[in-house]
PDB file of C-alpha atoms in Angstrom:
ATOM      1  CA  MET R 647       1.878-132.062 -64.393  1.00  0.00           C
ATOM      2  CA  GLU R 648       2.910-128.954 -66.318  1.00  0.00           C
ATOM      3  CA  THR R 649       5.327-126.547 -64.972  1.00  0.00           C
ATOM      4  CA  ILE R 650       6.501-122.965 -65.721  1.00  0.00           C
ATOM      5  CA  LEU R 651       9.996-124.045 -65.441  1.00  0.00           C
ATOM      6  CA  SER R 652       9.197-125.677 -68.645  1.00  0.00           C
ATOM      7  CA  ALA R 653      10.090-123.543 -71.611  1.00  0.00           C
ATOM      8  CA  LYS R 654       7.339-124.771 -73.862  1.00  0.00           C
ATOM      9  CA  THR R 655       4.804-124.436 -70.923  1.00  0.00           C
ATOM     10  CA  LYS R 656       6.231-121.193 -70.278  1.00  0.00           C
ATOM     11  CA  MET R 657       5.719-119.691 -73.560  1.00  0.00           C
ATOM     12  CA  GLN R 658       2.055-121.151 -73.780  1.00  0.00           C
ATOM     13  CA  ILE R 659       1.380-119.482 -70.206  1.00  0.00           C
ATOM     14  CA  ILE R 660       2.656-115.915 -71.464  1.00  0.00           C
ATOM     15  CA  ASN R 661       0.756-116.410 -74.820  1.00  0.00           C
ATOM     16  CA  ARG R 662      -2.337-116.847 -72.790  1.00  0.00           C
ATOM     17  CA  ILE R 663      -1.574-114.099 -70.698  1.00  0.00           C
ATOM     18  CA  ALA R 664      -1.043-111.747 -73.872  1.00  0.00           C
ATOM     19  CA  ASN R 665      -4.447-112.597 -74.963  1.00  0.00           C
ATOM     20  CA  LEU R 666      -5.908-110.744 -71.701  1.00  0.00           C
ATOM     21  CA  SER R 667      -7.553-107.191 -71.912  1.00  0.00           C
ATOM     22  CA  GLU R 668      -8.863-105.010 -69.716  1.00  0.00           C
ATOM     23  CA  LYS R 669     -12.391-105.987 -71.098  1.00  0.00           C
ATOM     24  CA  SER R 670     -11.862-109.681 -70.378  1.00  0.00           C
ATOM     25  CA  GLU R 671     -14.699-110.905 -68.674  1.00  0.00           C
ATOM     26  CA  ARG R 672     -14.397-113.256 -65.775  1.00  0.00           C
ATOM     27  CA  LEU R 673     -16.478-116.818 -65.930  1.00  0.00           C
ATOM     28  CA  TRP R 674     -16.680-117.014 -62.126  1.00  0.00           C
ATOM     29  CA  GLY R 675     -15.610-115.631 -58.950  1.00  0.00           C
ATOM     30  CA  LYS R 676     -15.014-111.613 -58.012  1.00  0.00           C
ATOM     31  CA  MET R 677     -11.777-110.020 -59.559  1.00  0.00           C
ATOM     32  CA  THR R 678     -11.890-108.041 -62.614  1.00  0.00           C
ATOM     33  CA  CYS R 679      -8.907-109.107 -64.916  1.00  0.00           C
ATOM     34  CA  GLY R 680      -6.626-106.534 -63.823  1.00  0.00           C
ATOM     35  CA  GLU R 681      -6.971-107.591 -60.437  1.00  0.00           C
ATOM     36  CA  MET R 682      -6.485-111.131 -61.412  1.00  0.00           C
ATOM     37  CA  VAL R 683      -3.266-110.282 -63.182  1.00  0.00           C
ATOM     38  CA  CYS R 684      -1.809-108.422 -59.915  1.00  0.00           C
ATOM     39  CA  HIS R 685      -2.900-111.381 -57.698  1.00  0.00           C
ATOM     40  CA  CYS R 686      -0.957-113.749 -59.903  1.00  0.00           C
ATOM     41  CA  SER R 687       1.972-111.929 -59.660  1.00  0.00           C
ATOM     42  CA  ASP R 688       1.652-111.426 -56.043  1.00  0.00           C
ATOM     43  CA  GLN R 689       1.637-115.511 -55.748  1.00  0.00           C
ATOM     44  CA  ILE R 690       5.260-115.316 -57.501  1.00  0.00           C
ATOM     45  CA  LYS R 691       6.314-112.323 -55.600  1.00  0.00           C
ATOM     46  CA  MET R 692       5.239-114.554 -52.294  1.00  0.00           C
ATOM     47  CA  ALA R 693       7.603-117.727 -53.982  1.00  0.00           C
ATOM     48  CA  LEU R 694      10.647-115.383 -54.426  1.00  0.00           C
ATOM     49  CA  GLY R 695      10.097-113.759 -50.855  1.00  0.00           C
ATOM     50  CA  GLU R 696       9.122-110.351 -51.921  1.00  0.00           C
ATOM     51  CA  ILE R 697       5.490-110.571 -50.138  1.00  0.00           C
ATOM     52  CA  ASN R 698       5.369-112.260 -46.370  1.00  0.00           C
ATOM     53  CA  CYS R 699       2.336-114.493 -46.029  1.00  0.00           C
ATOM     54  CA  LYS R 700       1.197-115.632 -42.456  1.00  0.00           C
ATOM     55  CA  THR R 701       0.586-119.668 -42.281  1.00  0.00           C
ATOM     56  CA  ILE R 702      -3.414-120.062 -42.857  1.00  0.00           C
ATOM     57  CA  MET R 703      -3.435-123.881 -42.843  1.00  0.00           C
ATOM     58  CA  PRO R 704      -2.126-126.592 -40.319  1.00  0.00           C
ATOM     59  CA  ALA R 705       1.032-127.986 -42.011  1.00  0.00           C
ATOM     60  CA  PHE R 706      -0.428-131.916 -42.273  1.00  0.00           C
ATOM     61  CA  ILE R 707      -3.783-130.693 -43.944  1.00  0.00           C
ATOM     62  CA  GLY R 708      -1.695-128.197 -46.255  1.00  0.00           C
ATOM     63  CA  LYS R 709       0.345-131.079 -47.401  1.00  0.00           C
ATOM     64  CA  ILE R 710      -2.475-133.307 -47.936  1.00  0.00           C
ATOM     65  CA  MET R 711      -4.335-130.737 -50.380  1.00  0.00           C
ATOM     66  CA  PHE R 712      -0.728-129.863 -51.967  1.00  0.00           C
ATOM     67  CA  PHE R 713      -0.719-133.613 -52.705  1.00  0.00           C
ATOM     68  CA  LEU R 714      -4.370-133.359 -54.291  1.00  0.00           C
ATOM     69  CA  ILE R 715      -3.624-130.465 -56.186  1.00  0.00           C
ATOM     70  CA  MET R 716      -0.629-132.092 -57.784  1.00  0.00           C
ATOM     71  CA  ALA R 717      -2.352-135.150 -58.301  1.00  0.00           C
ATOM     72  CA  GLY R 718      -4.765-132.972 -60.756  1.00  0.00           C
ATOM     73  CA  MET R 719      -7.203-132.263 -58.313  1.00  0.00           C
ATOM     74  CA  PRO R 720      -9.408-129.201 -60.043  1.00  0.00           C
ATOM     75  CA  THR R 721      -9.239-125.982 -57.731  1.00  0.00           C
ATOM     76  CA  PRO R 722     -13.315-125.312 -57.076  1.00  0.00           C
ATOM     77  CA  LYS R 723     -14.339-122.251 -58.677  1.00  0.00           C
ATOM     78  CA  GLY R 724     -14.963-119.577 -56.642  1.00  0.00           C
ATOM     79  CA  LYS R 725     -14.775-121.701 -53.473  1.00  0.00           C
ATOM     80  CA  VAL R 726     -11.286-121.337 -52.058  1.00  0.00           C
ATOM     81  CA  GLU R 727     -10.136-118.305 -50.024  1.00  0.00           C
ATOM     82  CA  THR R 728      -6.280-117.100 -50.876  1.00  0.00           C
ATOM     83  CA  ALA R 729      -4.307-115.736 -47.925  1.00  0.00           C
ATOM     84  CA  PRO R 730      -5.145-112.126 -46.928  1.00  0.00           C
ATOM     85  CA  GLU R 731      -1.645-110.649 -48.499  1.00  0.00           C
ATOM     86  CA  LEU R 732      -2.482-111.917 -51.766  1.00  0.00           C
ATOM     87  CA  LYS R 733      -6.265-111.079 -51.765  1.00  0.00           C
ATOM     88  CA  GLN R 734      -7.441-108.228 -53.735  1.00  0.00           C
ATOM     89  CA  GLY R 735      -9.228-105.386 -51.475  1.00  0.00           C
ATOM     90  CA  VAL R 736      -7.193-106.669 -48.739  1.00  0.00           C
ATOM     91  CA  GLY R 737      -3.474-107.046 -48.849  1.00  0.00           C
ATOM     92  CA  GLY R 738      -3.176-107.616 -52.415  1.00  0.00           C
ATOM     93  CA  THR R 739      -0.944-105.551 -55.162  1.00  0.00           C
ATOM     94  CA  LYS R 740      -4.006-103.246 -56.539  1.00  0.00           C
ATOM     95  CA  PRO R 741      -3.915-102.660 -60.234  1.00  0.00           C
ATOM     96  CA  ASN R 742      -2.202-100.014 -62.185  1.00  0.00           C
ATOM     97  CA  SER R 743      -1.836 -99.567 -65.386  1.00  0.00           C
ATOM     98  CA  PHE R 744      -3.389-102.743 -67.077  1.00  0.00           C
ATOM     99  CA  ASN R 745      -0.351-103.288 -69.743  1.00  0.00           C
ATOM    100  CA  GLN R 746       2.240-102.386 -67.153  1.00  0.00           C
ATOM    101  CA  ASP R 747       0.856-105.220 -64.593  1.00  0.00           C
ATOM    102  CA  LEU R 748       0.689-107.419 -67.719  1.00  0.00           C
ATOM    103  CA  ASP R 749       3.974-106.897 -68.462  1.00  0.00           C
ATOM    104  CA  MET R 750       4.888-107.577 -64.806  1.00  0.00           C
ATOM    105  CA  LEU R 751       3.353-110.889 -64.817  1.00  0.00           C
ATOM    106  CA  LYS R 752       4.912-112.020 -68.272  1.00  0.00           C
ATOM    107  CA  ASN R 753       8.147-111.170 -66.848  1.00  0.00           C
ATOM    108  CA  TYR R 754       7.724-113.013 -63.369  1.00  0.00           C
ATOM    109  CA  VAL R 755       6.659-116.019 -65.420  1.00  0.00           C
ATOM    110  CA  ASN R 756       9.637-115.898 -67.627  1.00  0.00           C
ATOM    111  CA  ASN R 757      12.482-115.273 -65.424  1.00  0.00           C
ATOM    112  CA  PHE R 758      11.203-117.140 -62.259  1.00  0.00           C
ATOM    113  CA  ASP R 759      13.610-119.842 -62.616  1.00  0.00           C
ATOM    114  CA  LYS R 760      16.033-116.962 -62.610  1.00  0.00           C
ATOM    115  CA  LEU R 761      14.793-115.153 -59.916  1.00  0.00           C
ATOM    116  CA  TYR R 762      13.949-117.931 -57.542  1.00  0.00           C
ATOM    117  CA  LEU R 763      18.022-118.706 -57.705  1.00  0.00           C
ATOM    118  CA  THR R 764      18.390-115.304 -55.597  1.00  0.00           C
ATOM    119  CA  GLY R 765      15.011-115.042 -53.620  1.00  0.00           C
ATOM    120  CA  ILE R 766      14.233-115.700 -50.398  1.00  0.00           C
ATOM    121  CA  LYS R 767      12.103-119.054 -50.677  1.00  0.00           C
ATOM    122  CA  ASN R 768       9.194-118.340 -48.440  1.00  0.00           C
ATOM    123  CA  PRO R 769       7.034-120.947 -47.436  1.00  0.00           C
ATOM    124  CA  HIS R 770       3.573-121.268 -48.874  1.00  0.00           C
ATOM    125  CA  PRO R 771       1.148-120.081 -46.262  1.00  0.00           C
ATOM    126  CA  ALA R 772      -1.077-123.255 -46.650  1.00  0.00           C
ATOM    127  CA  PHE R 773       1.416-125.958 -48.185  1.00  0.00           C
ATOM    128  CA  GLY R 774       4.565-124.913 -46.088  1.00  0.00           C
ATOM    129  CA  LYS R 775       8.089-125.150 -47.679  1.00  0.00           C
ATOM    130  CA  LEU R 776       8.302-126.108 -51.289  1.00  0.00           C
ATOM    131  CA  SER R 777      11.187-127.001 -53.868  1.00  0.00           C
ATOM    132  CA  LYS R 778      11.443-124.830 -56.989  1.00  0.00           C
ATOM    133  CA  ASN R 779       9.868-127.686 -58.979  1.00  0.00           C
ATOM    134  CA  GLU R 780       6.837-127.953 -56.599  1.00  0.00           C
ATOM    135  CA  TRP R 781       6.605-123.926 -56.823  1.00  0.00           C
ATOM    136  CA  GLY R 782       7.032-124.332 -60.808  1.00  0.00           C
ATOM    137  CA  LYS R 783       4.197-126.842 -60.547  1.00  0.00           C
ATOM    138  CA  LEU R 784       1.801-124.947 -58.341  1.00  0.00           C
ATOM    139  CA  ILE R 785       2.635-121.405 -60.223  1.00  0.00           C
ATOM    140  CA  TYR R 786       1.562-123.270 -63.319  1.00  0.00           C
ATOM    141  CA  SER R 787      -1.791-124.678 -61.830  1.00  0.00           C
ATOM    142  CA  HIS R 788      -2.568-121.188 -59.991  1.00  0.00           C
ATOM    143  CA  LEU R 789      -1.964-119.562 -63.648  1.00  0.00           C
ATOM    144  CA  ASN R 790      -4.153-122.024 -65.451  1.00  0.00           C
ATOM    145  CA  HIS R 791      -6.776-121.500 -63.039  1.00  0.00           C
ATOM    146  CA  HIS R 792      -7.105-117.852 -63.360  1.00  0.00           C
ATOM    147  CA  LEU R 793      -6.650-117.714 -67.081  1.00  0.00           C
ATOM    148  CA  SER R 794      -9.419-119.996 -67.459  1.00  0.00           C
ATOM    149  CA  GLN R 795     -11.274-118.039 -65.342  1.00  0.00           C
ATOM    150  CA  PHE R 796     -10.963-115.239 -67.910  1.00  0.00           C
ATOM    151  CA  GLY R 797     -11.582-117.575 -70.921  1.00  0.00           C
ATOM    152  CA  VAL R 798      -7.851-117.762 -72.090  1.00  0.00           C
TER     153      VAL R 798
END
């Protein structure tokens, strides 16, 4: 599985992010492009301990789901609910300036490896404690899902 810890993959993701615009239309789901950008930054902030989330799934089920995702199971489009702290319209970061929000997401992707070394290392609300490598793969999978949602 791809990971944002790979320099090549990181650059591919950053290039895809750069192809977004405020006018990018979603292919499924409810979020606007600006909301999706903030939501993706929020996931990385959560991994770094900047956002705390309550557990939303029993550990046993979460570990099974994590294994399936890492094995390549596609995320059902528009069917998976996120933690309230990351959900747009509930607790997620509200969009500000599209270009600033885009730059923030690119910065988090580009610097995750370094930032992780100094972060608190929160557990994932559904999957529990994850290693840096597991976070790298999960963040890639999450970004790939949402970037595909907006056709990039």
